[in-house]
mmCIF file of C-alpha atoms in Angstrom:
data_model
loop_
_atom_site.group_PDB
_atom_site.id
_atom_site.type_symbol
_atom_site.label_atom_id
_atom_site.label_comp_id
_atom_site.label_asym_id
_atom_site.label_seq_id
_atom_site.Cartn_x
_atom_site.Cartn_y
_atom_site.Cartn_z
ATOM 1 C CA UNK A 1 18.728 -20.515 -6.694
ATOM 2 C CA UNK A 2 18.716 -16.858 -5.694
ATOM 3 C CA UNK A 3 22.466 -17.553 -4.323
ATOM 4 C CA UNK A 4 23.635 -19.162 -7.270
ATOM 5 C CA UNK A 5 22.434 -16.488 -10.005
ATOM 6 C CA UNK A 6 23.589 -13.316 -7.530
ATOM 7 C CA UNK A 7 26.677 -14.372 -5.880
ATOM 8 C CA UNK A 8 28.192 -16.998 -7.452
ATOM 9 C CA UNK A 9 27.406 -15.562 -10.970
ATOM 10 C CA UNK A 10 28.321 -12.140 -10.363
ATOM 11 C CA UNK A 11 31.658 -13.169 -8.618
ATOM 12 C CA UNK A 12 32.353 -14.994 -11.784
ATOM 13 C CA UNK A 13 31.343 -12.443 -14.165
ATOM 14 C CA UNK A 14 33.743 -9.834 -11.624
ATOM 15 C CA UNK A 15 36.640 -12.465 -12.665
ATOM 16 C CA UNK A 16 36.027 -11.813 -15.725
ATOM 17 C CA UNK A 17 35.790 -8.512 -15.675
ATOM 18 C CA UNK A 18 38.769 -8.189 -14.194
ATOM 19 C CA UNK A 19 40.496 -10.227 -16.776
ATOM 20 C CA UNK A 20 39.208 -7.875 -19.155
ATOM 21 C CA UNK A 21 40.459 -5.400 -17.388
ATOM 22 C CA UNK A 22 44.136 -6.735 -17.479
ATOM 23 C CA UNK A 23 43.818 -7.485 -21.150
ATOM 24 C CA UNK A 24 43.121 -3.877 -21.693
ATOM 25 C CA UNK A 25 45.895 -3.034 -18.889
ATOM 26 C CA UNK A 26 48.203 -5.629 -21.557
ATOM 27 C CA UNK A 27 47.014 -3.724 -24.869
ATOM 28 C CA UNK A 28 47.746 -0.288 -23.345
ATOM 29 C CA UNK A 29 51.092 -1.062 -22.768
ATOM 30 C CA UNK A 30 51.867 -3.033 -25.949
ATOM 31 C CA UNK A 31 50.324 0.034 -28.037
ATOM 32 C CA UNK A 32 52.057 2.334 -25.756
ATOM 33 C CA UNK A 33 48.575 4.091 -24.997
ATOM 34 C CA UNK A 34 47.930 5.617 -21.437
ATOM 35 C CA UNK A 35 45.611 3.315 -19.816
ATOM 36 C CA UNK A 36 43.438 6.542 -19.167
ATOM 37 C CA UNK A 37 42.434 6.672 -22.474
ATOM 38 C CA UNK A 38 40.689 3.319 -21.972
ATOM 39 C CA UNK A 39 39.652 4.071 -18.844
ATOM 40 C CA UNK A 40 38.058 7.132 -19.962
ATOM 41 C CA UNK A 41 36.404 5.597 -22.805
ATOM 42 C CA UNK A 42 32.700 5.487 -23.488
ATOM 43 C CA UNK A 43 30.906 4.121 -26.187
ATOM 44 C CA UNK A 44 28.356 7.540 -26.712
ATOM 45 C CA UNK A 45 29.029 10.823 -25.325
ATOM 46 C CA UNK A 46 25.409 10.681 -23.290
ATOM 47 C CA UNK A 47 27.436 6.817 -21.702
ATOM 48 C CA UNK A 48 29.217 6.285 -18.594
ATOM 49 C CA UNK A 49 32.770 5.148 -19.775
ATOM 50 C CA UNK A 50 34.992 2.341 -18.675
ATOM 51 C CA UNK A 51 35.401 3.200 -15.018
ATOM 52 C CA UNK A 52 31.828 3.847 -14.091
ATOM 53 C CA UNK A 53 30.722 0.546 -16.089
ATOM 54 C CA UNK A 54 33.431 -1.278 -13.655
ATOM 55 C CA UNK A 55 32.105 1.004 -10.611
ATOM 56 C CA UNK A 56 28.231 -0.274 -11.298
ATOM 57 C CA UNK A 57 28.754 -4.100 -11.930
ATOM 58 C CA UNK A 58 30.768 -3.831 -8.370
ATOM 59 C CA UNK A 59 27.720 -2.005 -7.067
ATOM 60 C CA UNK A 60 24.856 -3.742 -8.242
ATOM 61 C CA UNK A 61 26.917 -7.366 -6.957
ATOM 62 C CA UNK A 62 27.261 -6.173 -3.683
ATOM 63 C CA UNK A 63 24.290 -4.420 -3.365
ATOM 64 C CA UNK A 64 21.869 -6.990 -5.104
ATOM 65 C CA UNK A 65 22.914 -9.742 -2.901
ATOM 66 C CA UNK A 66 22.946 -7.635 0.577
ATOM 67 C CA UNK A 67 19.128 -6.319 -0.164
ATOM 68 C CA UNK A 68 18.226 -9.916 -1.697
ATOM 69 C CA UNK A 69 19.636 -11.166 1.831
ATOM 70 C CA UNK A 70 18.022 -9.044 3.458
ATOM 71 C CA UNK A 71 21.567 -7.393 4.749
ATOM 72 C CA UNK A 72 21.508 -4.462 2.798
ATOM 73 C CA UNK A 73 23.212 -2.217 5.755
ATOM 74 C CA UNK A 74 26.334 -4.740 5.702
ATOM 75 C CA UNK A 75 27.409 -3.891 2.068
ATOM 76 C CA UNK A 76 30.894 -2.040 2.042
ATOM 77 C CA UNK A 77 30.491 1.792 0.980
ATOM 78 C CA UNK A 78 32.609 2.710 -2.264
ATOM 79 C CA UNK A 79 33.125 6.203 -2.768
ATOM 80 C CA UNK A 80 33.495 5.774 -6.185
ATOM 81 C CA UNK A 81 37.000 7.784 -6.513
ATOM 82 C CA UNK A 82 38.746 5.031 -8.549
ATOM 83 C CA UNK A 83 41.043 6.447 -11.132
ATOM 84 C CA UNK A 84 43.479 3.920 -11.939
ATOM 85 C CA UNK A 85 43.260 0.006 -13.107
ATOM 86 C CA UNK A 86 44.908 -0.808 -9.910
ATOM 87 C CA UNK A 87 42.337 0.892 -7.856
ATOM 88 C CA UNK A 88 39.789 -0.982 -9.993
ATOM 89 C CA UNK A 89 41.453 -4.569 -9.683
ATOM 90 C CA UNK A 90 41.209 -3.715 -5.868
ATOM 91 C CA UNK A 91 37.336 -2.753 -5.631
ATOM 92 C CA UNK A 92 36.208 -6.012 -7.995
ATOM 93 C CA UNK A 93 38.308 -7.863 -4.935
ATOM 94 C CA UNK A 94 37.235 -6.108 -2.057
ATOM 95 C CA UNK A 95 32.960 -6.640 -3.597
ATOM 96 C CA UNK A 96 34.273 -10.752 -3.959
ATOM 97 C CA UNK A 97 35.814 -10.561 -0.571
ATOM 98 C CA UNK A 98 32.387 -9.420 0.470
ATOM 99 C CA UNK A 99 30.280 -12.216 -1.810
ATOM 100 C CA UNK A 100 32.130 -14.818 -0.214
ATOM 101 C CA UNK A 101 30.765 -13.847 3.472
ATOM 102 C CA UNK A 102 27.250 -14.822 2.041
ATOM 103 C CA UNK A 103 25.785 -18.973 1.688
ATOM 104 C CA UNK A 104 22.929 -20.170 -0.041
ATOM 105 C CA UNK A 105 21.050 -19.776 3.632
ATOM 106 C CA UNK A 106 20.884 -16.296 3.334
ATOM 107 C CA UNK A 107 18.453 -16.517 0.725
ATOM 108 C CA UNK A 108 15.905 -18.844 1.820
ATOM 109 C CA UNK A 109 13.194 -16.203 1.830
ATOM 110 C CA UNK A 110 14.515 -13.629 -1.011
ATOM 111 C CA UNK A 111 11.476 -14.547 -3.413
ATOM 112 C CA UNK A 112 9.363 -12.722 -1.013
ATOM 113 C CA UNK A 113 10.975 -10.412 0.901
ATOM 114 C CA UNK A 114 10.229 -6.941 -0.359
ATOM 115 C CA UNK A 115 13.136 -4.900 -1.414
ATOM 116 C CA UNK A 116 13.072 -1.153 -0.712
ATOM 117 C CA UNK A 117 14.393 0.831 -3.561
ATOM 118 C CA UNK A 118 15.870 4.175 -2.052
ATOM 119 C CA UNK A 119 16.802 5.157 -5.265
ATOM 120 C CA UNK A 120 12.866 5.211 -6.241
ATOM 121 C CA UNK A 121 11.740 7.280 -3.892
ATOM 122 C CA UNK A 122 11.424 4.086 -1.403
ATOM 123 C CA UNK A 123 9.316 1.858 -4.476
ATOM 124 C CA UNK A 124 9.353 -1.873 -3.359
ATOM 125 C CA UNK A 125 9.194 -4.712 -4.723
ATOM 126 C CA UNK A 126 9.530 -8.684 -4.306
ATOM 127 C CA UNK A 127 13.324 -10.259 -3.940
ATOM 128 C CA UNK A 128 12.260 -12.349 -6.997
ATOM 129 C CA UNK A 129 11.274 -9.511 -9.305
ATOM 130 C CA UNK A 130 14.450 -7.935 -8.207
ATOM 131 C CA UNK A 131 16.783 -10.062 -9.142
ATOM 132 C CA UNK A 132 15.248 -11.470 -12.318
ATOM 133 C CA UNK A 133 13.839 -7.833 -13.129
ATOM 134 C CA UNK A 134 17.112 -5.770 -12.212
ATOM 135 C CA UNK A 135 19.885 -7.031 -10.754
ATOM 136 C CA UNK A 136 20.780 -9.650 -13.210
ATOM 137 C CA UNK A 137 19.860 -7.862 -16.449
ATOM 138 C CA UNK A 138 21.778 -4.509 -14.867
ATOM 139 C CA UNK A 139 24.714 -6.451 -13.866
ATOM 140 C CA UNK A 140 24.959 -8.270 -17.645
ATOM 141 C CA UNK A 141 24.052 -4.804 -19.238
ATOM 142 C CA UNK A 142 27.169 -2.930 -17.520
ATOM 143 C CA UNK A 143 29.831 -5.750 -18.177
ATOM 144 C CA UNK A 144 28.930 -5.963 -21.764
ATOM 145 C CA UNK A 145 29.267 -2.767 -22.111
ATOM 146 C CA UNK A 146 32.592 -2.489 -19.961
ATOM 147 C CA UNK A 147 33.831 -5.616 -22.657
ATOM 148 C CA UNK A 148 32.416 -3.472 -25.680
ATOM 149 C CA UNK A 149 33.784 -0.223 -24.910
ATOM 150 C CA UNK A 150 37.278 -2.111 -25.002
ATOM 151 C CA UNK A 151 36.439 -4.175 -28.181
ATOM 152 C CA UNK A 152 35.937 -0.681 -29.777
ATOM 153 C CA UNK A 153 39.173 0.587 -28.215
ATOM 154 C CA UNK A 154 40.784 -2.568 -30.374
ATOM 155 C CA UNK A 155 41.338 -4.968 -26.955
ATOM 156 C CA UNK A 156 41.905 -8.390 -28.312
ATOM 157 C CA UNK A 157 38.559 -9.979 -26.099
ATOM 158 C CA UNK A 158 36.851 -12.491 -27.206
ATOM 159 C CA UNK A 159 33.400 -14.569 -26.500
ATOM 160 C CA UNK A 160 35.103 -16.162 -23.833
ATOM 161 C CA UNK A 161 36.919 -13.511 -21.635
ATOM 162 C CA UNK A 162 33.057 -12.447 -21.587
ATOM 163 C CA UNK A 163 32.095 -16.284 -20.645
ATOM 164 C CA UNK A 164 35.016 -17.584 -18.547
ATOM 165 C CA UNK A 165 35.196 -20.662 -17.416
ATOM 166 C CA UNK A 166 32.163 -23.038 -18.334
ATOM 167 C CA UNK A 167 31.719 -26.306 -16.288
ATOM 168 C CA UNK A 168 30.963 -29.220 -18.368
ATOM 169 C CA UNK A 169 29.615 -32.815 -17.360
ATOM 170 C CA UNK A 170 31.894 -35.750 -17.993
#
């Protein structure tokens, strides 16, 4: 379970993100608008715009799976210098490249292993409350508000660019 709602969900919703990213990459040069300005976007002036948004759903993928798996010294380091859509396009692959190295037996004892928090002064607490307290909600929280800072910006995105592809039973 723990596999399926941090890795193979978040590499999905990075797809996604990405293709958001290349509809606003699409927009920017249809409007003739610098891609900056998009990138540079924020929904409040207290908000992290576009690029951070993109920067934290990479970061709390990688980063919620490796402590979930108990791996967190594996996860790549990202400096967070990204400027460009192209630089951006290239950290959502290089956190997927990363996802993929994990399997569902990585996770066989995430609901109880305790997750240190450096962040919180070093507060723990149990891979399940993690993922279902933080990871999860955090990751949803920053791509919705990556997709709404470009609705506002007039990117043509709709319900399923935020979706993507839905697997249905014959």
């Amino acid at each position: 379970m723990f596999y399926d709602i941090t890795v193979v969900q978040a590499s999905k919703m990075l797809d996604n993100l990405k293709v958001m990213l290349e509809k606003a990459a699409a927009f920017a040069e249809t409007k003739k608008i610098d891609p900056e300005v998009l990138l540079t976007s924020r929904l409040a002036p207290d908000q992290f715009a576009l690029i951070r948004q993109v920067q934290i759903c990479c970061d709390t993928a990688k980063l919620g799976a490796a402590r979930l798996a108990g791996k967190a010294d594996s996860a790549p380091k990202h400096e967070d210098t990204e400027t460009t859509l192209d630089e951006l396009y290239s950290r959502i692959a290089a956190v997927q490249e990363y996802l993929a190295t994990f399997s569902a037996a990585d996770f066989t004892d995430t609901a109880t292993r305790e997750i240190s928090l450096p962040w919180l002064d070093g507060k723990k607490m149990l891979g399940s409350t993690f993922a279902t307290s933080f990871v999860i909600p955090n990751l949803y929280f920053h791509i919705t508000t990556a997709y709404a800072i470009l609705r506002h910006n007039g990117v043509d995105l709709g319900k399923l660019d935020y979706l993507g592809s839905i697997s249905f039973i014959d």
